[in-house]
mmCIF file of C-alpha atoms in Angstrom:
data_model
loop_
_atom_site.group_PDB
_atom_site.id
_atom_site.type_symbol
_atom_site.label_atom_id
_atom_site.label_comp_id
_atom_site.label_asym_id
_atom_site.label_seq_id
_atom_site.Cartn_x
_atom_site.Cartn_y
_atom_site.Cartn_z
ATOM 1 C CA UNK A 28 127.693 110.473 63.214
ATOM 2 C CA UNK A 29 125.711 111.486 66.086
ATOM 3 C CA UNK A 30 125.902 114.878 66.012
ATOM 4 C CA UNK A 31 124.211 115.820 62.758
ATOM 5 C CA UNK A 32 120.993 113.372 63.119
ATOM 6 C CA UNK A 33 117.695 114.723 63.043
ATOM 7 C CA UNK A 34 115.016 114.059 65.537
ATOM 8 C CA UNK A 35 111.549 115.311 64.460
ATOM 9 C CA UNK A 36 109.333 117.067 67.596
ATOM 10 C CA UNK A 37 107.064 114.291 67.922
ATOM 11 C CA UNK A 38 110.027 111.901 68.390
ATOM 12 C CA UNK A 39 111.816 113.796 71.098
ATOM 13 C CA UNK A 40 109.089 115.029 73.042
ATOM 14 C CA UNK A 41 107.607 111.564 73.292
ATOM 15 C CA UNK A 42 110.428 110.683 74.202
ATOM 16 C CA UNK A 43 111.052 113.056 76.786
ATOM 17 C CA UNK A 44 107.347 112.022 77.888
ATOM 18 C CA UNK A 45 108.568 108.252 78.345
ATOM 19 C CA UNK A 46 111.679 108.902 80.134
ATOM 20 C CA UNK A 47 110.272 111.401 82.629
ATOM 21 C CA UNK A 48 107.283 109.392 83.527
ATOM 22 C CA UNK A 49 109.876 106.333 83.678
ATOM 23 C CA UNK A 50 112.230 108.542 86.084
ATOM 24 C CA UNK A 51 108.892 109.771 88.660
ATOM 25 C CA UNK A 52 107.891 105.626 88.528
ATOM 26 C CA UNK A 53 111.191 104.762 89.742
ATOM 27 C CA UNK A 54 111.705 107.472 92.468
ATOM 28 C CA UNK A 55 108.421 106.714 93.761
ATOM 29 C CA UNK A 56 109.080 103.467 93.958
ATOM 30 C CA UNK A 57 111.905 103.498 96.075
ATOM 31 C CA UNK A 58 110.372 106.308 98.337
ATOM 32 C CA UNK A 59 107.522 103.423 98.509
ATOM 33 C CA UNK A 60 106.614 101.837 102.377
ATOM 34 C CA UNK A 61 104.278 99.186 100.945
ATOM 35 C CA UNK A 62 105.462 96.119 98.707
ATOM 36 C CA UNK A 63 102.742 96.356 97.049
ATOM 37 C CA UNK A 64 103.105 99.669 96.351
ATOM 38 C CA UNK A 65 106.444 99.828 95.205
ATOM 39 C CA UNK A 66 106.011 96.914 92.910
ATOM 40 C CA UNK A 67 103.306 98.712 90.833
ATOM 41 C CA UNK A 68 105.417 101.763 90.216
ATOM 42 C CA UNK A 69 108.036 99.109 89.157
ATOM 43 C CA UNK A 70 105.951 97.884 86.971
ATOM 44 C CA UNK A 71 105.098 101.472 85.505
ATOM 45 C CA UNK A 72 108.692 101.544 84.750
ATOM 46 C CA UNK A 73 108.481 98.842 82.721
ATOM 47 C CA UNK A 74 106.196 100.276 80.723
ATOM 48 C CA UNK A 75 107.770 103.231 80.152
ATOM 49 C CA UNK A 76 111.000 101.505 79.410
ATOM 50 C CA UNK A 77 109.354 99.447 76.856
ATOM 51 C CA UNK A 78 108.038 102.673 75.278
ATOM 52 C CA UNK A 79 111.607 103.807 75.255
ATOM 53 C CA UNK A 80 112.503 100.467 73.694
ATOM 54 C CA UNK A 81 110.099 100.791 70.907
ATOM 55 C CA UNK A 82 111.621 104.080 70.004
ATOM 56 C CA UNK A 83 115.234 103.492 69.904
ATOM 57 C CA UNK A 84 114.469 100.738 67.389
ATOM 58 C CA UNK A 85 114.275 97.457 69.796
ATOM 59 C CA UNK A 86 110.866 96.632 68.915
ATOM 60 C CA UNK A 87 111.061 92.942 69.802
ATOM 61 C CA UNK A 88 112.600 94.281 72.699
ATOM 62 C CA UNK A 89 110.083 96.394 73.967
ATOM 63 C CA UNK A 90 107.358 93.405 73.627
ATOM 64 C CA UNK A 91 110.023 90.918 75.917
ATOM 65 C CA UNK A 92 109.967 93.527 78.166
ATOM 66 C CA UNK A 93 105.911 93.367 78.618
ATOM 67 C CA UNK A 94 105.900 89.999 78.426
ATOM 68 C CA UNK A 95 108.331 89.377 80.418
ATOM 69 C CA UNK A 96 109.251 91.911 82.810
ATOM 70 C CA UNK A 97 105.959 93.168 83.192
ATOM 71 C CA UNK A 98 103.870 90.401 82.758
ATOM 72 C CA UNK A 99 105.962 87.927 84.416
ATOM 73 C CA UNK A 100 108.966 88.632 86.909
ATOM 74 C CA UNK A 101 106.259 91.194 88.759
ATOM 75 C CA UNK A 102 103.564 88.990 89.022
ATOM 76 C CA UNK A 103 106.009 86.505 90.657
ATOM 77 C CA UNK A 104 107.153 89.518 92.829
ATOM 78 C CA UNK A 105 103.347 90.139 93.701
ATOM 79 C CA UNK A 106 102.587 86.886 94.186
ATOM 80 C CA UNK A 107 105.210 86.033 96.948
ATOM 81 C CA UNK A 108 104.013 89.626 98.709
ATOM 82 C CA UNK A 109 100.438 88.765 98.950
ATOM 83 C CA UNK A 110 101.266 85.176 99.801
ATOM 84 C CA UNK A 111 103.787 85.920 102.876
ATOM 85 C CA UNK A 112 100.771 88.980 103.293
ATOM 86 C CA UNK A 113 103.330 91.467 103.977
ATOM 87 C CA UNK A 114 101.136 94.259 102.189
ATOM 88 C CA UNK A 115 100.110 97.371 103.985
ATOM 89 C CA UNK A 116 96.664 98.694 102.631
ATOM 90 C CA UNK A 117 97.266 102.320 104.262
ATOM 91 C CA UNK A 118 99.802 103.120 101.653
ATOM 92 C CA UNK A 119 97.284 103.049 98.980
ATOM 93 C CA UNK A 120 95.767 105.860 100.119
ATOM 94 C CA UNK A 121 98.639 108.060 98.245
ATOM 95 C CA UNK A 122 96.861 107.122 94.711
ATOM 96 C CA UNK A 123 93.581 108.546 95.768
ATOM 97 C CA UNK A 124 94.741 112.005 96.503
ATOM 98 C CA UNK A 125 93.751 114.640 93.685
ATOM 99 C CA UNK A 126 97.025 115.713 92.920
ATOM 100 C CA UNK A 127 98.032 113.003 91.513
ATOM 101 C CA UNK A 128 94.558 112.480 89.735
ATOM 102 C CA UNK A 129 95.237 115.656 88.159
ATOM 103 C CA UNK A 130 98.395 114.211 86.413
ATOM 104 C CA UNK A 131 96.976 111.147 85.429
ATOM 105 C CA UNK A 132 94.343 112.350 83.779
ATOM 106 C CA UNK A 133 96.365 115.457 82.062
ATOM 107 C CA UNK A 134 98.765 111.915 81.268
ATOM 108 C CA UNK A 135 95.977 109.828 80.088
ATOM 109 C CA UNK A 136 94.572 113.245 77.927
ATOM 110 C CA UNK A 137 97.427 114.159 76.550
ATOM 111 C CA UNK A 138 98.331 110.165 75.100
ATOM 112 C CA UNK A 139 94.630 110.014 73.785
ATOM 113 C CA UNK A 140 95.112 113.265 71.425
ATOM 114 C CA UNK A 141 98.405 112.079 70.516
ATOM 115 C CA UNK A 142 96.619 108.914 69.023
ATOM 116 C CA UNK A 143 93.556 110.657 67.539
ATOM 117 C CA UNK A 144 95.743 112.874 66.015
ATOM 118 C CA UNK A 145 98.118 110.318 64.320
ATOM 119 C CA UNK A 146 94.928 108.401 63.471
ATOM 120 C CA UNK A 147 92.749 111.312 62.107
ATOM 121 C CA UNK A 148 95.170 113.717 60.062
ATOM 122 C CA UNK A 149 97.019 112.617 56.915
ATOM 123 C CA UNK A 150 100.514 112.623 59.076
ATOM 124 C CA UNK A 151 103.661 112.982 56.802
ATOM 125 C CA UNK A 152 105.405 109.584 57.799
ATOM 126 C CA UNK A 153 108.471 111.801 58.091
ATOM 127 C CA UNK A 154 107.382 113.359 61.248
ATOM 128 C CA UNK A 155 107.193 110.117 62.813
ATOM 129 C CA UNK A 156 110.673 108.282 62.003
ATOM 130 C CA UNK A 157 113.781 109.871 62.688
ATOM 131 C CA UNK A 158 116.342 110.425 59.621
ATOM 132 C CA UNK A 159 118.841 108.703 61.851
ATOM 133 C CA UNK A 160 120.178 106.319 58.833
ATOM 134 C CA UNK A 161 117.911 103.024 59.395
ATOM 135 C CA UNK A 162 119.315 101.256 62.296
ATOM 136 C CA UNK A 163 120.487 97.883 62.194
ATOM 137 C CA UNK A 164 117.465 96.179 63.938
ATOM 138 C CA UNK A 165 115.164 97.823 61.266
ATOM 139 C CA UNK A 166 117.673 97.302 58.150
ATOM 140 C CA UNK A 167 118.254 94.036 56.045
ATOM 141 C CA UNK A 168 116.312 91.003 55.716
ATOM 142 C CA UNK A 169 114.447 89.328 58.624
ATOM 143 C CA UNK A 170 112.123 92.109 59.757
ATOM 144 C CA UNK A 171 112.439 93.121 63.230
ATOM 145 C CA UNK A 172 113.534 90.088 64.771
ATOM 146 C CA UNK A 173 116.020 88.473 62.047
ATOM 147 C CA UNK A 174 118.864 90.759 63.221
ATOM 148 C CA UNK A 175 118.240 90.248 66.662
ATOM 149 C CA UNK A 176 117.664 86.057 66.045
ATOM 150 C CA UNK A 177 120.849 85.740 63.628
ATOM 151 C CA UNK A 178 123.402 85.797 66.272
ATOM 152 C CA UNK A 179 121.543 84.049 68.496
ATOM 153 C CA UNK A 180 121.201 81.441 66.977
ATOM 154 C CA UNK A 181 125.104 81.340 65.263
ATOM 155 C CA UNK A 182 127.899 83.520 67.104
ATOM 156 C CA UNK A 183 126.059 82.857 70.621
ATOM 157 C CA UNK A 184 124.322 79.864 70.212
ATOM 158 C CA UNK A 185 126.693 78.080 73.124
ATOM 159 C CA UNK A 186 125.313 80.581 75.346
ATOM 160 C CA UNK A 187 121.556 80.400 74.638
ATOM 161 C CA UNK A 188 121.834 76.192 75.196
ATOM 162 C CA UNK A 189 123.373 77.483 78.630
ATOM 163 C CA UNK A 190 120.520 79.834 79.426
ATOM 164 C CA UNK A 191 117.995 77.096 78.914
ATOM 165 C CA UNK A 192 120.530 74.791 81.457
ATOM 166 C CA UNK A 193 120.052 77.739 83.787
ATOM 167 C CA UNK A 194 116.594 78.142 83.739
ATOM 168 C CA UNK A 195 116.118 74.328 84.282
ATOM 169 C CA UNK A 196 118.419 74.704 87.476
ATOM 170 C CA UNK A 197 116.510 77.632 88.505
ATOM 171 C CA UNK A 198 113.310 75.947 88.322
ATOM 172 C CA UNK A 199 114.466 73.051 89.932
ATOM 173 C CA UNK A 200 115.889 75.303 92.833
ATOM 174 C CA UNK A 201 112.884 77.333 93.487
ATOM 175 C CA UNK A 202 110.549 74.165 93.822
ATOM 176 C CA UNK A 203 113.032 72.387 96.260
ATOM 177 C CA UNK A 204 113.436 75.718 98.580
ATOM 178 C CA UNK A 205 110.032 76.557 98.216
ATOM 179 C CA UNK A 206 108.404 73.126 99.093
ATOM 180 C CA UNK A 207 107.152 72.659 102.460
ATOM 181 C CA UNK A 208 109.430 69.931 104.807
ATOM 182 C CA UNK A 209 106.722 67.528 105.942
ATOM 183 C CA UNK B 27 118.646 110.807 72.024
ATOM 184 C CA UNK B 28 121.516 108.826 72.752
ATOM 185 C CA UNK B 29 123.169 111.030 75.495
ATOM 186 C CA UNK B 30 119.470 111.322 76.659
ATOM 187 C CA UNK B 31 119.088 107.677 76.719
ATOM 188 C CA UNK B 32 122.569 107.253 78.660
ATOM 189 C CA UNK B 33 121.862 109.668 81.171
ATOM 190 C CA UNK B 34 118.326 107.951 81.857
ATOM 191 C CA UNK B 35 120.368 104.794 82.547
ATOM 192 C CA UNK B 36 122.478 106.152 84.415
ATOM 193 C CA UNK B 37 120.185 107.485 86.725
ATOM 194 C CA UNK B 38 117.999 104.283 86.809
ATOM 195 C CA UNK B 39 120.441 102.548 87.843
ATOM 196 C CA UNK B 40 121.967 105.271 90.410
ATOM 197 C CA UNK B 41 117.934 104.792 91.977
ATOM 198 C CA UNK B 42 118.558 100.984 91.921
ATOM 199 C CA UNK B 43 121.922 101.042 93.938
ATOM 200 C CA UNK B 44 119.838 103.865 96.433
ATOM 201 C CA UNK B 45 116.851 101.272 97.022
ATOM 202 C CA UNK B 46 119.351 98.573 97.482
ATOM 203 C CA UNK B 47 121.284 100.325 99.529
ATOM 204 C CA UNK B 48 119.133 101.992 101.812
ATOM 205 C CA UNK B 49 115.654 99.496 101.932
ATOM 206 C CA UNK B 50 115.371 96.532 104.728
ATOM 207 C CA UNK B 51 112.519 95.016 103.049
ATOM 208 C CA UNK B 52 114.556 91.853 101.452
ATOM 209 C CA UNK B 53 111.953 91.863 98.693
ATOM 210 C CA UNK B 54 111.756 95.681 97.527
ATOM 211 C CA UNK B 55 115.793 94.970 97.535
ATOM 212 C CA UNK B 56 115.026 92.656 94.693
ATOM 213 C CA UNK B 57 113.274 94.882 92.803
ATOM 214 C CA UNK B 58 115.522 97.504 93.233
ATOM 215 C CA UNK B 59 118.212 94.718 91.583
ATOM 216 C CA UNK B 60 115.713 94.542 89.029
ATOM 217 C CA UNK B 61 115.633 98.043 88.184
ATOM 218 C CA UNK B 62 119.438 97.811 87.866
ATOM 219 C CA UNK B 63 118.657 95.437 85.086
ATOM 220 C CA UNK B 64 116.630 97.031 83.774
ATOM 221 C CA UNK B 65 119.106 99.919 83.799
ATOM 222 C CA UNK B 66 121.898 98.524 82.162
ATOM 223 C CA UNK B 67 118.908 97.155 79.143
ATOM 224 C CA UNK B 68 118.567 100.276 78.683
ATOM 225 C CA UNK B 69 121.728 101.025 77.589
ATOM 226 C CA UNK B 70 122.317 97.869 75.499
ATOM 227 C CA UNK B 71 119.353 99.198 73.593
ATOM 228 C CA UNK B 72 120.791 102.480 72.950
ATOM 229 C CA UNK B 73 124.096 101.108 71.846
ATOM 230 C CA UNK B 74 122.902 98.880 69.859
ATOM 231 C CA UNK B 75 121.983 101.976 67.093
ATOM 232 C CA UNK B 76 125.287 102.427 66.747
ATOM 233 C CA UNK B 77 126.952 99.161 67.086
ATOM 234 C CA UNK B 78 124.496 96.674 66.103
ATOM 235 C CA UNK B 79 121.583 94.849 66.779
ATOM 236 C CA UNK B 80 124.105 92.209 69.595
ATOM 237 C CA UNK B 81 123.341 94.586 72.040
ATOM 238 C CA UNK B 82 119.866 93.377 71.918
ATOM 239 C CA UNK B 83 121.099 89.672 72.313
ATOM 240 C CA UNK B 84 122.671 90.604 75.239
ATOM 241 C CA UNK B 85 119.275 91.789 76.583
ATOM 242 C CA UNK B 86 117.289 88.841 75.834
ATOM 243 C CA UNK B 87 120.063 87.299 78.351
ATOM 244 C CA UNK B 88 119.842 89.392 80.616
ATOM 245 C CA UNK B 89 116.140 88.760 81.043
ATOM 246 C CA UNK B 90 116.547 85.639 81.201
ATOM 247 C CA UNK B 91 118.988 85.409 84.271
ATOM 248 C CA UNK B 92 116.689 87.997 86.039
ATOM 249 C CA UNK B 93 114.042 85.618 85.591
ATOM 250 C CA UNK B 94 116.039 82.903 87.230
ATOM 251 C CA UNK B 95 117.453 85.077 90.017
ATOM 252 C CA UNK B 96 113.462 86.226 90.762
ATOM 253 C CA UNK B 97 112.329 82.835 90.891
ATOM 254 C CA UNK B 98 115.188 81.395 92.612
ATOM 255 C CA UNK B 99 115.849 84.841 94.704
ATOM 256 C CA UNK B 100 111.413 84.738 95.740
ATOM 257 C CA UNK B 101 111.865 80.967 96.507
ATOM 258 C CA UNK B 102 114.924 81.756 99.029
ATOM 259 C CA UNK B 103 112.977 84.438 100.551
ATOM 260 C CA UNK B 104 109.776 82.457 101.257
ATOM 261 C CA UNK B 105 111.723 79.740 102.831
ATOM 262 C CA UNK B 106 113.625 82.157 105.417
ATOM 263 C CA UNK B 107 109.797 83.767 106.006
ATOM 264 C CA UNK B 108 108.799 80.150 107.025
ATOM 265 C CA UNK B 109 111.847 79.884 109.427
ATOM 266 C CA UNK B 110 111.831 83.570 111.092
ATOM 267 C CA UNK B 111 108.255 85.214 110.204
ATOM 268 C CA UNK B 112 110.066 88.220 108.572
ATOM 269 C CA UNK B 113 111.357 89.110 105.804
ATOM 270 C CA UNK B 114 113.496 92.268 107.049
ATOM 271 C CA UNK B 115 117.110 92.286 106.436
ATOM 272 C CA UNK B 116 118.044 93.227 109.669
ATOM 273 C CA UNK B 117 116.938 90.274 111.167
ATOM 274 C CA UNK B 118 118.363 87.913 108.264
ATOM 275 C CA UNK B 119 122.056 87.386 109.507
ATOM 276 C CA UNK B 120 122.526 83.622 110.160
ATOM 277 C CA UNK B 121 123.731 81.404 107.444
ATOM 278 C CA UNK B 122 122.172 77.932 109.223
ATOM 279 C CA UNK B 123 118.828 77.097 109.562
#
């Protein structure tokens, strides 16, 4: 079943793209000094996970992750470092070096003809999706999301009422630790 | 790009256990729990081609309790910088306040 699927250039060496750029975040950013720091190559992770999401099929996926790892969790993260001010500016210096401007802008270069290209020239669609036999989050009725929402919402609905138990506890928890004793 | 996917995840996660292991900074530790989740998503999403789409369930619930654990995990840490003006783990070792 795996062995005989067919992965079409584009797909695999974007995908190789995605994964190596989310393996050099995530060493950098536990080689990182500054929170700071380390919390924005997190967040590059992210991004490249979500990428990585997107291609293996998890679409809805890949936009929770934004949203929520991304978008959310790492504010929170940045938001506690620059409010206990724990940042240390002279670790941002490692950005402005031109080594790594030289890879972010062969990065950045490389993405923008990738787009113009699939934008410009009458792709064959078959270059872009894999012949992999339609996975399950892209088969059936529901779109995208139905497959993932079904079983939510019947096999595990117990545990979703719990989750939104534990997020009330959570929130409740972080406003009673958090709040200053007068 | 299943074994390429798995192999990704495993080292993600191998880099998680490293920063967790070897970091002081109590709030890079979090991350690097984070990136453990993150991990282990990973691999729920690749499964889930060949087992079905619960894998992907199980990663909506997953972010969800990493959301709790930040907020609750961020809270915890700000309190202890009130009490000791540091939020190193070396110096974190007393259970009272």
């Amino acid at each position: 079943m795996i062995t005989n699927e067919f992965y079409p250039l584009f797909y695999t060496f974007n995908f190789y793209v995605f994964a190596l750029l989310a393996l050099m975040s995530s060493l950098f950013f536990v080689t990182r000094k500054s929170p700071v720091s380390a919390a924005l190559w997190l967040v590059s992770t992210m991004f490249a996970l979500a990428v990585l999401y997107v291609m293996l099929d998890a679409e809805f996926i890949g936009i929770m992750q934004i949203l929520v790892y991304a978008g959310a969790i790492m504010v929170v993260f940045l938001f506690v470092v620059m409010l206990l001010n724990l940042g240390q500016p002279s670790e941002f210096s490692d950005i402005r070096k031109n080594g790594p401007r030289l890879v972010a802008g062969f990065l950045g270069i490389l993405l923008t003809a990738e787009l113009l290209t699939l934008a410009w020239s009458p792709l064959d669609a078959r270059l872009l999706v894999t012949t992999v036999p339609p996975s399950v989050a892209t088969a059936g009725a529901g779109g995208i999301i139905g497959p993932v929402a079904g079983p939510l919402f019947t096999e595990y609905l117990l545990a979703f009422e719990l989750t939104s138990v534990l997020l009330l506890v959570a929130i409740i928890g972080a406003v009673v630790l958090a709040k200053k004793r007068s | 790009m299943l074994a390429e996917a798995l192999t990704l995840s495993a080292v993600l996660f191998a880099i998680g256990v490293v920063g967790v292991l070897t970091r002081r900074n109590a709030i890079i530790v979090f991350m690097c729990v984070e990136l453990m989740l993150n991990a282990v998503n990973l691999s729920f999403v690749a499964l889930s081609r060949l087992y079905g789409a619960t894998g992907q369930v199980f990663v909506i619930f997953v972010m969800t309790v990493a959301a709790a654990e930040a907020a609750v995990g961020l809270a915890i840490i700000i309190a202890i910088f009130r009490h000791k003006q540091t939020v190193s783990l070396e110096n974190i070792n007393v259970l009272r306040g």
